[in-house]
Amino acid sequence: MLEHKAITDTADWTKTAKRWEAWWSCDLYDRPLIIGSRPDPDAVDERPAGYNGSQARYWFDSQIMLEKNIHSINHSILYGEAIPRFDTRWSVAFSMLYGCKPCFNEHASWCHEIEVADSVYPRIEIDEKSPWLYWLLNSHMAISEASNRRYFTSPVMWGNHSADQLSVIRGINNLMLDIADNPTWVKTALRQITEDQINVFARMAYLDESCGLPGTTNYCGTWSPCSSLSFDCDISCMVSPDVYREMFLPPLLNIMDTVDHRIYHLDGPGAIKHLDTLLDLKGLQAIQWVPGDGHWDIIQWIPLIQKIQSAGKSVLIYAESEHIRTLLSELKAEGLCICTSSRTAHDEEFIFNEINTFYKS
């Protein structure tokens, strides 16, 4: 059983909420935000029953999903402004609503593109009677109702936004050709997927209320007192800034208009070419910078982070504990959120000693 009490029952919740509220305004309550976690040394390593079941149940049974996440939450201690949230480990579930066939193994899930004849395009339309839509909504409902104020849920835990979903539906190679050969179809498809996501996400957001927790969270791990979503377009690494602005950005702006707080998941060096476009968006409050494999040393990205801060955007970054003092020295405290991890309680104490020493000096 998940024994952690509701996050809003903790003594520090009032300060946590105030720090997040200030962060969304690129402001500061008392110190930068820290999203931290470390292994729980007292956790009993009993894997849920679902781990021994079929792989299909592992990925599609909402009860097994619950057991997996409870197992994960029970084996870590969150600290700072970390928010417990549900992770389905699905990034392509929405593409199944259009006919993509799901595939999976014990480590990952993915979908095959929809096979069509040459010169034929897949139909971008959701069937309200689709068993996958039923599965998606009912799984979200079961997961939200089981929260009992212990974790947050969010619609985006079921997958990325329209461009990434279309790359699954159509196949990346086909989509790259479509962008050159039939951009009108691409724009129409992206617009339809976005409209569908707005409708389905609204139904999920209503279900999120059954968690019994105030505000909202998202896949980036932030908390907001208002409605919020995280936004992404991982396939943007494969297109030029002009194509991004013309095709991929408009549907993102449409779904951004449905919430109050917005954070963009900027993933990898290949996505940096779109940063100027994102920084020009007045309605985008924050950027999550994820350097990607082989690029995690945060010190090399200080100029990039400074650029984001200079544009008046809040930023969420990842750093080892030994780099925190350098980051505090080089970056603005306003709108800064640092994600980190510890091995022991002593490591956690070191992180906050660094912060306290810096702000007292």
Tab-separated table of C-alpha atoms in Angstrom:
chain	number	residue	atom	x	y	z
A	1	MET	CA	0.000	0.000	0.000
A	2	LEU	CA	1.027	3.574	-0.624
A	3	GLU	CA	1.424	5.054	2.845
A	4	HIS	CA	2.508	8.571	1.908
A	5	LYS	CA	0.037	11.152	3.171
A	6	ALA	CA	-1.435	13.840	0.942
A	7	ILE	CA	1.129	16.428	-0.097
A	8	THR	CA	-1.214	19.209	1.015
A	9	ASP	CA	-1.146	17.792	4.558
A	10	THR	CA	2.574	18.399	4.913
A	11	ALA	CA	3.767	21.292	7.047
A	12	ASP	CA	5.635	22.892	4.141
A	13	TRP	CA	2.758	22.880	1.635
A	14	THR	CA	1.966	26.589	2.069
A	15	LYS	CA	5.544	27.548	1.227
A	16	THR	CA	5.648	25.010	-1.593
A	17	ALA	CA	2.558	26.539	-3.188
A	18	LYS	CA	3.899	30.084	-2.827
A	19	ARG	CA	7.206	29.115	-4.430
A	20	TRP	CA	5.444	27.566	-7.405
A	21	GLU	CA	3.100	30.534	-7.782
A	22	ALA	CA	6.063	32.909	-7.866
A	23	TRP	CA	7.950	30.652	-10.289
A	24	TRP	CA	5.211	30.820	-12.931
A	25	SER	CA	5.552	34.625	-12.840
A	26	CYS	CA	9.356	34.360	-13.188
A	27	ASP	CA	9.528	35.707	-9.667
A	28	LEU	CA	10.916	34.535	-6.329
A	29	TYR	CA	9.198	33.762	-3.039
A	30	ASP	CA	12.240	33.030	-0.884
A	31	ARG	CA	14.581	30.758	-2.840
A	32	PRO	CA	14.747	28.859	-6.149
A	33	LEU	CA	12.695	25.686	-6.404
A	34	ILE	CA	14.284	22.296	-5.838
A	35	ILE	CA	12.712	19.124	-7.224
A	36	GLY	CA	14.581	16.332	-5.477
A	37	SER	CA	14.333	12.619	-4.832
A	38	ARG	CA	16.372	9.888	-3.191
A	39	PRO	CA	15.865	6.167	-2.586
A	40	ASP	CA	13.876	5.229	0.490
A	41	PRO	CA	16.185	2.979	2.550
A	42	ASP	CA	13.239	1.550	4.467
A	43	ALA	CA	11.240	0.520	1.403
A	44	VAL	CA	10.493	-3.166	1.080
A	45	ASP	CA	11.460	-4.437	-2.348
A	46	GLU	CA	8.285	-6.342	-3.120
A	47	ARG	CA	7.436	-6.016	-6.784
A	48	PRO	CA	3.713	-5.794	-7.565
A	49	ALA	CA	1.894	-8.841	-8.780
A	50	GLY	CA	1.460	-7.249	-12.183
A	51	TYR	CA	5.154	-7.596	-12.898
A	52	ASN	CA	4.629	-11.342	-13.095
A	53	GLY	CA	1.622	-11.135	-15.373
A	54	SER	CA	1.403	-10.930	-19.139
A	55	GLN	CA	3.068	-8.008	-20.904
A	56	ALA	CA	-0.320	-6.940	-22.256
A	57	ARG	CA	-1.703	-6.572	-18.721
A	58	TYR	CA	1.488	-4.788	-17.719
A	59	TRP	CA	0.765	-2.005	-20.226
A	60	PHE	CA	-3.027	-1.912	-20.433
A	61	ASP	CA	-4.492	-2.955	-17.090
A	62	SER	CA	-5.170	0.145	-14.976
A	63	GLN	CA	-4.761	-1.840	-11.758
A	64	ILE	CA	-1.314	-2.991	-12.856
A	65	MET	CA	-0.447	0.612	-13.772
A	66	LEU	CA	-1.430	1.610	-10.249
A	67	GLU	CA	0.704	-1.130	-8.724
A	68	LYS	CA	3.721	-0.106	-10.838
A	69	ASN	CA	3.459	3.519	-9.773
A	70	ILE	CA	2.840	2.721	-6.119
A	71	HIS	CA	5.932	0.530	-6.243
A	72	SER	CA	7.926	3.428	-7.741
A	73	ILE	CA	6.619	6.062	-5.310
A	74	ASN	CA	7.198	3.822	-2.307
A	75	HIS	CA	10.834	3.403	-3.273
A	76	SER	CA	11.724	7.082	-3.347
A	77	ILE	CA	11.568	10.052	-0.998
A	78	LEU	CA	10.637	13.367	-2.584
A	79	TYR	CA	11.917	16.626	-1.161
A	80	GLY	CA	11.930	20.332	-1.881
A	81	GLU	CA	9.089	21.259	-4.197
A	82	ALA	CA	8.804	17.813	-5.814
A	83	ILE	CA	5.222	16.849	-6.621
A	84	PRO	CA	4.132	13.179	-6.623
A	85	ARG	CA	2.547	12.469	-9.994
A	86	PHE	CA	1.350	9.451	-11.904
A	87	ASP	CA	3.440	8.228	-14.855
A	88	THR	CA	1.803	5.812	-17.281
A	89	ARG	CA	5.018	5.506	-19.327
A	90	TRP	CA	2.909	6.034	-22.433
A	91	SER	CA	3.990	8.649	-25.000
A	92	VAL	CA	2.026	7.352	-27.990
A	93	ALA	CA	-1.310	6.243	-26.536
A	94	PHE	CA	-3.220	8.952	-28.364
A	95	SER	CA	-2.155	7.592	-31.758
A	96	MET	CA	-4.067	4.373	-31.048
A	97	LEU	CA	-7.318	6.339	-31.263
A	98	TYR	CA	-6.651	6.728	-34.988
A	99	GLY	CA	-5.908	3.082	-35.674
A	100	CYS	CA	-2.235	2.609	-34.807
A	101	LYS	CA	-1.452	-0.853	-33.506
A	102	PRO	CA	0.259	-0.872	-30.089
A	103	CYS	CA	3.394	-2.920	-29.521
A	104	PHE	CA	5.270	-3.537	-26.320
A	105	ASN	CA	7.887	-5.512	-24.456
A	106	GLU	CA	8.852	-5.570	-20.797
A	107	HIS	CA	10.707	-2.263	-21.103
A	108	ALA	CA	8.793	-0.032	-23.541
A	109	SER	CA	5.629	0.525	-25.548
A	110	TRP	CA	5.317	1.942	-29.035
A	111	CYS	CA	2.985	1.954	-32.047
A	112	HIS	CA	3.307	0.988	-35.682
A	113	GLU	CA	2.318	3.514	-38.335
A	114	ILE	CA	-0.986	2.999	-40.111
A	115	GLU	CA	-0.366	1.077	-43.310
A	116	VAL	CA	-2.075	2.533	-46.371
A	117	ALA	CA	-1.659	2.122	-50.113
A	118	ASP	CA	0.656	4.439	-52.020
A	119	SER	CA	-0.778	7.932	-52.546
A	120	VAL	CA	-3.390	7.246	-49.848
A	121	TYR	CA	-3.389	9.058	-46.516
A	122	PRO	CA	-4.659	7.618	-43.220
A	123	ARG	CA	-7.960	8.932	-41.979
A	124	ILE	CA	-7.463	11.332	-39.092
A	125	GLU	CA	-10.686	10.837	-37.186
A	126	ILE	CA	-11.534	9.440	-33.767
A	127	ASP	CA	-14.382	6.984	-33.489
A	128	GLU	CA	-16.313	7.794	-30.292
A	129	LYS	CA	-17.048	4.065	-30.055
A	130	SER	CA	-13.373	3.156	-30.298
A	131	PRO	CA	-12.341	0.630	-27.628
A	132	TRP	CA	-9.068	2.540	-27.242
A	133	LEU	CA	-10.901	5.768	-26.378
A	134	TYR	CA	-12.933	3.821	-23.832
A	135	TRP	CA	-9.707	2.329	-22.426
A	136	LEU	CA	-7.978	5.705	-22.262
A	137	LEU	CA	-10.793	7.513	-20.453
A	138	ASN	CA	-11.621	4.663	-18.093
A	139	SER	CA	-7.972	4.095	-17.201
A	140	HIS	CA	-7.576	7.785	-16.450
A	141	MET	CA	-10.701	7.723	-14.310
A	142	ALA	CA	-9.567	4.655	-12.345
A	143	ILE	CA	-6.097	6.110	-11.772
A	144	SER	CA	-7.448	9.503	-10.691
A	145	GLU	CA	-10.049	8.047	-8.334
A	146	ALA	CA	-7.418	5.829	-6.714
A	147	SER	CA	-5.205	8.814	-5.875
A	148	ASN	CA	-6.967	9.696	-2.614
A	149	ARG	CA	-4.907	12.924	-2.514
A	150	ARG	CA	-1.588	11.066	-2.733
A	151	TYR	CA	-0.518	11.883	-6.316
A	152	PHE	CA	-1.551	14.080	-9.231
A	153	THR	CA	-2.674	12.981	-12.667
A	154	SER	CA	-2.546	14.918	-15.946
A	155	PRO	CA	-3.851	14.321	-19.492
A	156	VAL	CA	-0.349	14.594	-20.962
A	157	MET	CA	0.735	11.447	-19.125
A	158	TRP	CA	-0.830	9.628	-22.104
A	159	GLY	CA	1.438	11.123	-24.714
A	160	ASN	CA	2.903	13.982	-26.682
A	161	HIS	CA	1.106	16.586	-28.743
A	162	SER	CA	-0.085	16.585	-32.350
A	163	ALA	CA	3.156	16.624	-34.377
A	164	ASP	CA	4.663	13.717	-32.453
A	165	GLN	CA	1.399	11.780	-32.652
A	166	LEU	CA	1.213	12.374	-36.418
A	167	SER	CA	4.775	11.101	-36.798
A	168	VAL	CA	3.575	7.848	-35.217
A	169	ILE	CA	0.383	7.636	-37.261
A	170	ARG	CA	2.077	8.393	-40.566
A	171	GLY	CA	5.602	7.170	-39.851
A	172	ILE	CA	8.500	9.602	-39.569
A	173	ASN	CA	9.892	9.032	-43.064
A	174	ASN	CA	6.478	9.426	-44.679
A	175	LEU	CA	5.764	12.552	-42.656
A	176	MET	CA	9.024	14.179	-43.704
A	177	LEU	CA	8.059	13.574	-47.336
A	178	ASP	CA	4.534	14.850	-46.687
A	179	ILE	CA	5.911	18.110	-45.328
A	180	ALA	CA	7.600	18.679	-48.687
A	181	ASP	CA	5.000	17.132	-51.010
A	182	ASN	CA	1.657	17.814	-49.323
A	183	PRO	CA	1.975	20.435	-46.581
A	184	THR	CA	-1.752	21.176	-46.764
A	185	TRP	CA	-2.586	17.648	-45.636
A	186	VAL	CA	-0.043	17.869	-42.816
A	187	LYS	CA	-1.529	21.132	-41.540
A	188	THR	CA	-5.068	19.741	-41.718
A	189	ALA	CA	-4.057	16.546	-39.899
A	190	LEU	CA	-2.244	18.462	-37.165
A	191	ARG	CA	-5.226	20.731	-36.682
A	192	GLN	CA	-7.608	17.777	-36.367
A	193	ILE	CA	-5.400	15.901	-33.882
A	194	THR	CA	-5.105	19.054	-31.798
A	195	GLU	CA	-8.865	19.575	-31.777
A	196	ASP	CA	-9.296	15.966	-30.690
A	197	GLN	CA	-6.714	16.356	-27.942
A	198	ILE	CA	-8.380	19.518	-26.668
A	199	ASN	CA	-11.674	17.623	-26.374
A	200	VAL	CA	-10.227	14.469	-24.808
A	201	PHE	CA	-7.881	16.406	-22.519
A	202	ALA	CA	-10.844	18.427	-21.241
A	203	ARG	CA	-12.620	15.201	-20.302
A	204	MET	CA	-9.488	13.960	-18.556
A	205	ALA	CA	-8.970	17.264	-16.748
A	206	TYR	CA	-12.456	16.871	-15.311
A	207	LEU	CA	-11.494	13.402	-14.077
A	208	ASP	CA	-8.318	14.823	-12.506
A	209	GLU	CA	-10.518	16.592	-9.962
A	210	SER	CA	-11.251	13.227	-8.340
A	211	CYS	CA	-7.630	13.172	-7.104
A	212	GLY	CA	-8.866	15.599	-4.461
A	213	LEU	CA	-5.796	17.851	-4.771
A	214	PRO	CA	-5.674	21.581	-5.522
A	215	GLY	CA	-4.228	22.929	-8.739
A	216	THR	CA	-2.655	20.900	-11.517
A	217	THR	CA	0.618	19.273	-12.421
A	218	ASN	CA	2.069	18.048	-15.710
A	219	TYR	CA	4.646	15.719	-17.190
A	220	CYS	CA	7.492	18.165	-16.500
A	221	GLY	CA	6.800	17.827	-12.773
A	222	THR	CA	5.671	21.384	-12.091
A	223	TRP	CA	2.674	22.407	-9.987
A	224	SER	CA	0.270	25.243	-10.729
A	225	PRO	CA	-2.633	26.705	-8.745
A	226	CYS	CA	-4.402	27.118	-12.108
A	227	SER	CA	-4.908	24.960	-15.179
A	228	SER	CA	-1.604	23.949	-16.754
A	229	LEU	CA	-0.090	21.662	-19.362
A	230	SER	CA	3.383	20.794	-20.575
A	231	PHE	CA	3.981	21.022	-24.316
A	232	ASP	CA	6.383	19.181	-26.553
A	233	CYS	CA	7.346	18.541	-30.147
A	234	ASP	CA	10.245	16.111	-30.150
A	235	ILE	CA	10.072	15.680	-33.920
A	236	SER	CA	10.891	19.380	-34.249
A	237	CYS	CA	14.577	18.381	-34.161
A	238	MET	CA	14.081	17.067	-37.696
A	239	VAL	CA	12.659	20.226	-39.264
A	240	SER	CA	13.816	23.776	-39.899
A	241	PRO	CA	12.677	26.779	-37.839
A	242	ASP	CA	10.552	27.916	-40.793
A	243	VAL	CA	8.709	24.579	-41.004
A	244	TYR	CA	8.304	24.536	-37.223
A	245	ARG	CA	6.745	28.011	-37.180
A	246	GLU	CA	4.511	27.336	-40.181
A	247	MET	CA	3.268	23.814	-39.434
A	248	PHE	CA	3.989	22.638	-35.886
A	249	LEU	CA	3.613	25.800	-33.841
A	250	PRO	CA	0.023	26.872	-34.760
A	251	PRO	CA	-1.648	23.731	-33.334
A	252	LEU	CA	0.490	24.008	-30.217
A	253	LEU	CA	-0.690	27.586	-29.751
A	254	ASN	CA	-4.302	26.435	-30.093
A	255	ILE	CA	-4.015	23.945	-27.251
A	256	MET	CA	-1.906	26.344	-25.176
A	257	ASP	CA	-4.875	28.727	-25.248
A	258	THR	CA	-6.911	26.209	-23.237
A	259	VAL	CA	-4.839	26.565	-20.028
A	260	ASP	CA	-3.428	29.315	-17.817
A	261	HIS	CA	0.130	28.097	-17.252
A	262	ARG	CA	2.331	26.627	-19.995
A	263	ILE	CA	5.765	25.006	-19.953
A	264	TYR	CA	7.579	23.747	-23.055
A	265	HIS	CA	9.702	20.580	-23.030
A	266	LEU	CA	12.804	21.548	-25.055
A	267	ASP	CA	14.476	18.216	-25.685
A	268	GLY	CA	18.084	17.991	-26.823
A	269	PRO	CA	20.582	20.129	-28.738
A	270	GLY	CA	18.678	19.524	-31.984
A	271	ALA	CA	15.734	21.526	-30.628
A	272	ILE	CA	17.757	24.625	-29.722
A	273	LYS	CA	17.207	26.077	-33.208
A	274	HIS	CA	13.573	26.675	-32.209
A	275	LEU	CA	14.352	28.437	-28.934
A	276	ASP	CA	14.108	31.972	-30.350
A	277	THR	CA	10.627	31.181	-31.667
A	278	LEU	CA	9.563	29.900	-28.265
A	279	LEU	CA	11.038	32.842	-26.376
A	280	ASP	CA	8.939	35.181	-28.512
A	281	LEU	CA	5.705	33.547	-27.288
A	282	LYS	CA	4.180	35.880	-24.726
A	283	GLY	CA	1.831	33.196	-23.396
A	284	LEU	CA	4.613	30.698	-22.678
A	285	GLN	CA	5.782	31.092	-19.100
A	286	ALA	CA	8.509	28.455	-18.792
A	287	ILE	CA	11.004	26.211	-20.579
A	288	GLN	CA	12.113	22.773	-19.406
A	289	TRP	CA	15.622	22.182	-20.770
A	290	VAL	CA	16.520	18.505	-21.234
A	291	PRO	CA	20.053	18.214	-22.677
A	292	GLY	CA	19.747	14.538	-23.622
A	293	ASP	CA	22.202	11.638	-23.545
A	294	GLY	CA	25.832	12.677	-23.662
A	295	HIS	CA	25.051	16.326	-22.897
A	296	TRP	CA	23.954	16.269	-19.253
A	297	ASP	CA	26.775	18.370	-17.776
A	298	ILE	CA	24.677	21.411	-16.899
A	299	ILE	CA	27.578	23.871	-16.618
A	300	GLN	CA	28.069	23.916	-20.399
A	301	TRP	CA	24.460	25.083	-20.797
A	302	ILE	CA	24.633	28.111	-18.520
A	303	PRO	CA	24.669	30.589	-21.480
A	304	LEU	CA	21.561	28.894	-22.910
A	305	ILE	CA	19.774	29.058	-19.556
A	306	GLN	CA	20.767	32.696	-19.139
A	307	LYS	CA	19.269	33.431	-22.544
A	308	ILE	CA	15.976	31.866	-21.467
A	309	GLN	CA	15.966	33.879	-18.253
A	310	SER	CA	16.819	37.100	-20.096
A	311	ALA	CA	13.676	36.601	-22.181
A	312	GLY	CA	11.593	36.649	-18.984
A	313	LYS	CA	10.851	32.928	-18.968
A	314	SER	CA	11.114	30.637	-15.976
A	315	VAL	CA	13.337	27.610	-16.442
A	316	LEU	CA	13.443	24.024	-15.178
A	317	ILE	CA	16.855	22.342	-15.406
A	318	TYR	CA	18.657	19.186	-14.221
A	319	ALA	CA	21.854	19.256	-12.192
A	320	GLU	CA	24.109	17.195	-9.960
A	321	SER	CA	24.305	18.424	-6.371
A	322	GLU	CA	27.937	19.540	-6.743
A	323	HIS	CA	26.916	22.029	-9.432
A	324	ILE	CA	24.164	23.776	-7.478
A	325	ARG	CA	26.378	26.489	-5.947
A	326	THR	CA	27.746	27.390	-9.396
A	327	LEU	CA	24.234	27.601	-10.810
A	328	LEU	CA	23.083	29.834	-7.956
A	329	SER	CA	26.033	32.124	-8.678
A	330	GLU	CA	25.534	32.294	-12.454
A	331	LEU	CA	21.746	32.258	-12.822
A	332	LYS	CA	18.928	34.468	-11.650
A	333	ALA	CA	17.080	33.087	-8.653
A	334	GLU	CA	13.781	34.376	-10.026
A	335	GLY	CA	12.003	31.688	-12.020
A	336	LEU	CA	14.681	29.051	-11.392
A	337	CYS	CA	13.813	25.419	-10.702
A	338	ILE	CA	16.563	22.818	-10.280
A	339	CYS	CA	15.838	19.092	-10.516
A	340	THR	CA	18.335	16.880	-8.756
A	341	SER	CA	18.706	13.522	-7.042
A	342	SER	CA	20.474	12.228	-3.970
A	343	ARG	CA	21.727	8.884	-2.833
A	344	THR	CA	21.351	9.509	0.896
A	345	ALA	CA	19.755	11.901	3.369
A	346	HIS	CA	23.234	13.379	3.845
A	347	ASP	CA	23.321	14.325	0.150
A	348	GLU	CA	19.952	16.014	0.523
A	349	GLU	CA	21.225	17.952	3.526
A	350	PHE	CA	24.252	19.063	1.487
A	351	ILE	CA	21.978	20.509	-1.221
A	352	PHE	CA	19.999	22.638	1.195
A	353	ASN	CA	23.139	23.692	3.054
A	354	GLU	CA	24.453	24.994	-0.269
A	355	ILE	CA	21.269	26.971	-0.808
A	356	ASN	CA	21.081	28.319	2.727
A	357	THR	CA	24.766	29.281	2.751
A	358	PHE	CA	24.453	31.052	-0.580
A	359	TYR	CA	21.467	33.131	0.450
A	360	LYS	CA	22.962	34.049	3.801
A	361	SER	CA	26.249	35.186	2.245
